[in-house]
Amino acid sequence: MSGSQQATDTDRYAGRRVKRVEDARLLTGRGTFVDDVVRPGMLHVNFVRSPIARARITGIDISEALALDGVYAVLTAADINPYVHEQWFSLEGRHAPDTPRPPLAEGEVRHVGDPVAMIIAQDRYVAEDAAELVIVDYDPLPPVVDYATAFDSSELVHEAYPGNLVGQIGGRPMADLAPTFDNAPHVVSETYHQQAYCAMPMETRGIVTEWSPSDGTMTIWTATQSPHEVRGFCARLLAIPEHSVRVVMRDTGGGFGQKVLPLREDMCLMIAATKVPAPLKWIEDRQEHLLAAGQARHEHGEARMAFDDDGRILAATIDHVQDAGAYPSPNPVGSGIAVGLIFPGPYRIPEGTFNSRFAFSNTSGRVAYRGPWQFESVARECLLDVAARQIGIDPVELRRKNMLRRDELPTANCNGMPYSDITPLETFEQALEILDYDAFRREQEQARAAGRYIGVGTCTYVEPTAGASALYGTEGATIRVEPSGKVNVYVAGGSCGNSLETTVIQLTADALGVDIADVSSIQGDTAVTPFGGGTGGSRSGPMTAGAVNQTATELRGRILALAAHLLGGVPVDEVEFTRGVASVKGSPEKQVTLAEIADTAYFKSGSLPAELSVGLEVSGRFRAQHLMLWANATHVCTCEVDIVTGEVKLLRYIVSEDCGPMINPNVVEGQIFGGTVQGIGGALYEELAYDDAGNPVTTTFMDYLLPTAAEVPTIELGHVETPSIGPGGYKGVGEGGAIGAPPAVINAVADALAPFGVRISRLPLTPATIVNLLEEAAQRGAAGAAAAAGAARTAVAG
Amino acid sequence: MKPATFEYHAPTSAEEAVGLLADLDDAKALAGGQSLVPMLALRLAVFENLVDLRRVDELRGIETRDGSVWIGAGTTQATIGRSESIGLNVPLLARATPLIGHLQIRSRGTIGGSIAHADASAEYPAVALALDVELDALSPRGRRTIPAAEFFTGTWSTELEEDELLTGITFPVWQGRAGFAVEEFARRHGDFAMAGACVAVGVGADGRIDRCAISLFGLGPCARRATEVETELIGTSPADSDADEIGRTAMAGLDSVPTDLHGSASYRKRVGAAMVARAWRRALQEAVGD
């Protein structure tokens, strides 16, 4: 029995490095992205955007633009905004408290890049010519640029929000923890400031909307992570039936959270399509993307930990403030709570609490970005390294002392997060072993003696995946064995490079027992696929596996029943069915293929007993059984810092991760590589920066610096595969890389510079920033030495 | 990010090109397009007429002449990077080439485009300045030769008239014991340098420094020479030179050093001093080495 089970396991496609089925079309330039969609008579949209951070609009003159050859319409808020019927996201629900989000700026512009008018023209060139001819009169108002001081500003981004406070949320009062902190042998605190940076998908945002007035239907092609979210949103926006909207996405060139929700420009295209007799296309260019596709990561927080004499953590708190920008999508409070909830991370922390506040500012609105709560890891892991230096203990030893062990699970952290099936210590030890930590410390000592500064940093985190929120709590699949025996599996889709097509085909081939070459997948078209939440929240692996397994189990039952009949009426439990061939156990010579079974199911229904179902198509819907599935990982990074130029060169980068059994290691590793590079970008390169007047200063890739292959070392991987309590034991893996990388890099830099007494509290770590830190530390050192000398003199004099 | 409308012209001779530049209103020469095209797309630059030089064959080529190497202005950076003759005869140019952008950029970008565009952070203007090249220019008024020292006049500005075309660059071949190095610091591989330095140094029969050129880039409105340090170094013994001191001296008195998001003027000077020192060490080692 166990022998045959093993044979089945090695036959499974799940767990294998199956080549991506997407690659043939993507690598030969045959993908279909939004800009590849061309419709008859299609017109092109370009937005007139505010050049000022905050101003009252006192007049808009569109006459010159409208007179330009090739311009069909110029629409302003008065033409668009009144047609918003309902505006809310399925992800959040109808009754969730929401923040303002008008399609076009009305009365007041609230950030540079705020869309003020939309040009509809024969092509994008003319549309951009016309945008220069729209004359907008602005009466500038003092902007609230720095969210960190927004609560104290007398200026308001939105009238309805006193103190620019979007909202706040927290745990037990900080004061409750005072006795613990007051009596602790060691208390460590630091306030970390993280810069704004954001998702930078290779394919920017984009949408084509085509309204058919004769039957009142809308067809939308868009770059999205969730076609069904877009469909429902559009139906509510326009007050048309949901089945009158069809959303199609084939390939989306990167989402990273930014494309989870339709944004303001999407609303404009949806509404405008019903006003003009032509399909409309808007493709965001990179400059627009950097101005208006949203920002993330912009937050700061005071992290505090209390330790006993042995370095055991007694308590941990974080007081956190996040920038919402002018028009966040969605309201950031609901997801922002995760920063505080997960702040304790993979450590044994008896008590703690958190507080998060969210501030409006006159900058681009906050949107989701891969691991939106990632600041918890930055604050915690960087503070732990500070603590290690302060207490005088190796940072690895400090973590070993405090990290949760398998035998302590399941458990809940001090803020109530229920952990299970995680292996933080295992990934930690595995990553350190890959590095050879002790050897690195020896090398570091020798390097320092030679005037070279190398350092090592780690980050261990736990991550909730496949969260069972209202939209994300179920996932559907339809599997159809076609009359020829070929298989199509339909899932909602939303793949943005995360290889959902390949994964689904592997899962389906395994669950049905057919050859993978016989399975194809149809995704991303709301007209034909089951309703589903799309890509988000690191949910696709587990939730799709649940949907496919549940559906395939029922379909396989039907296949077996038909096979039993065709094999001469043997009992169903005597039928074996693998790789699309059924046979009777013990008599392999007698076989019937899936093609023959399907042929019977569709074309020979008359020959079948009444109790057997005809056709071979099943739809199923999986319901998440758990609130979330926990994944975890450790990132370890080593670097060398040039103390003259401040340049950081990453030497080695190691990730050990546990996302449960891997459906396809290539896909898992691709997710880790991509996320890690984004995290490295956040630590060292990327910044969506504004000057004091609220002007964005990083509006091209000359200034918004993404790490390239030249800046990133080979990422070495280790895997620990601990099954979750979810379907197949799978866990999500989409977001973690972007969470774990920044703290590992920051800690490595801090470690390299430890001999200088440098303390890092502001990101990113640009070369100039590092030089400043070194100079400040030198001044402190000099001042400290002078003070010590002064004290010595006083002592002598005394 | 779509350019405004322009008329496109594609002459096949340099004479024709300068004729167009002189006759057309608001005309601009288009070489490899690696700076001009993005500026057009962002509408930071708008021209009514673009005169594309890609079909002008006479602007391309590398010729070894008596004691010098002539490079046609339209020669791509990638061609220069592959040239054995340049590697042998103009090592500083060969060493600076891989620092320009990325291979795709170098496959289109030209030496003439880079020098005529005169970006303050670009490598080729600094190489041209350090090696005292001669720049051939053609206009409807005829040909002239401009010494590198007179060519760069400020931010993105040169001695060239609006209807004047850079046609070729003549690089002197240094004889005898000499060393060359270029060092730059950029945020990422391929980015414009925040600060950089070229060093060319020659050592005479008496073992003393007899030729010396230090040029700086990313440290002012355009490439510049550190003339004072150079003068001090002539006649000194390589063993006596203090690279860090040379770096610091090269930065002393520099004005108009840029400040931006990526670094202040004082940061740039700190890095500039280090680049000079590092380039000096490498160049000198090559000059005195076996």
mmCIF file with all atom_site columns, N, CA and C in Angstrom, chain A residues 40 106 300 537 545 587 646:
data_model
loop_
_atom_site.group_PDB
_atom_site.id
_atom_site.type_symbol
_atom_site.label_atom_id
_atom_site.label_alt_id
_atom_site.label_comp_id
_atom_site.label_asym_id
_atom_site.label_entity_id
_atom_site.label_seq_id
_atom_site.pdbx_PDB_ins_code
_atom_site.Cartn_x
_atom_site.Cartn_y
_atom_site.Cartn_z
_atom_site.occupancy
_atom_site.B_iso_or_equiv
_atom_site.pdbx_formal_charge
_atom_site.auth_seq_id
_atom_site.auth_comp_id
_atom_site.auth_asym_id
_atom_site.auth_atom_id
_atom_site.pdbx_PDB_model_num
ATOM 1  N N  . PRO A 1 40  ? -12.060 48.277 -33.119 1.00 0.00 ? 40  PRO A N  1
ATOM 2  C CA . PRO A 1 40  ? -12.431 49.145 -34.247 1.00 0.00 ? 40  PRO A CA 1
ATOM 3  C C  . PRO A 1 40  ? -12.899 50.513 -33.752 1.00 0.00 ? 40  PRO A C  1
ATOM 4  N N  . GLU A 1 106 ? -12.230 67.677 -8.299  1.00 0.00 ? 106 GLU A N  1
ATOM 5  C CA . GLU A 1 106 ? -13.409 68.534 -8.332  1.00 0.00 ? 106 GLU A CA 1
ATOM 6  C C  . GLU A 1 106 ? -13.199 69.664 -7.333  1.00 0.00 ? 106 GLU A C  1
ATOM 7  N N  . HIS A 1 300 ? 6.332   55.509 9.643   1.00 0.00 ? 300 HIS A N  1
ATOM 8  C CA . HIS A 1 300 ? 7.368   55.461 10.667  1.00 0.00 ? 300 HIS A CA 1
ATOM 9  C C  . HIS A 1 300 ? 6.754   54.902 11.934  1.00 0.00 ? 300 HIS A C  1
ATOM 10 N N  . GLY A 1 537 ? -3.086  38.891 -1.558  1.00 0.00 ? 537 GLY A N  1
ATOM 11 C CA . GLY A 1 537 ? -3.005  38.291 -0.234  1.00 0.00 ? 537 GLY A CA 1
ATOM 12 C C  . GLY A 1 537 ? -2.324  36.929 -0.231  1.00 0.00 ? 537 GLY A C  1
ATOM 13 N N  . ALA A 1 545 ? -5.681  25.531 -5.261  1.00 0.00 ? 545 ALA A N  1
ATOM 14 C CA . ALA A 1 545 ? -5.553  24.092 -4.993  1.00 0.00 ? 545 ALA A CA 1
ATOM 15 C C  . ALA A 1 545 ? -6.840  23.564 -4.367  1.00 0.00 ? 545 ALA A C  1
ATOM 16 N N  . SER A 1 587 ? -5.816  -6.433 -13.581 1.00 0.00 ? 587 SER A N  1
ATOM 17 C CA . SER A 1 587 ? -5.921  -6.843 -14.993 1.00 0.00 ? 587 SER A CA 1
ATOM 18 C C  . SER A 1 587 ? -5.569  -5.661 -15.890 1.00 0.00 ? 587 SER A C  1
ATOM 19 N N  . GLY A 1 646 ? 30.221  55.542 0.656   1.00 0.00 ? 646 GLY A N  1
ATOM 20 C CA . GLY A 1 646 ? 28.944  55.108 1.228   1.00 0.00 ? 646 GLY A CA 1
ATOM 21 C C  . GLY A 1 646 ? 28.272  54.019 0.417   1.00 0.00 ? 646 GLY A C  1
#
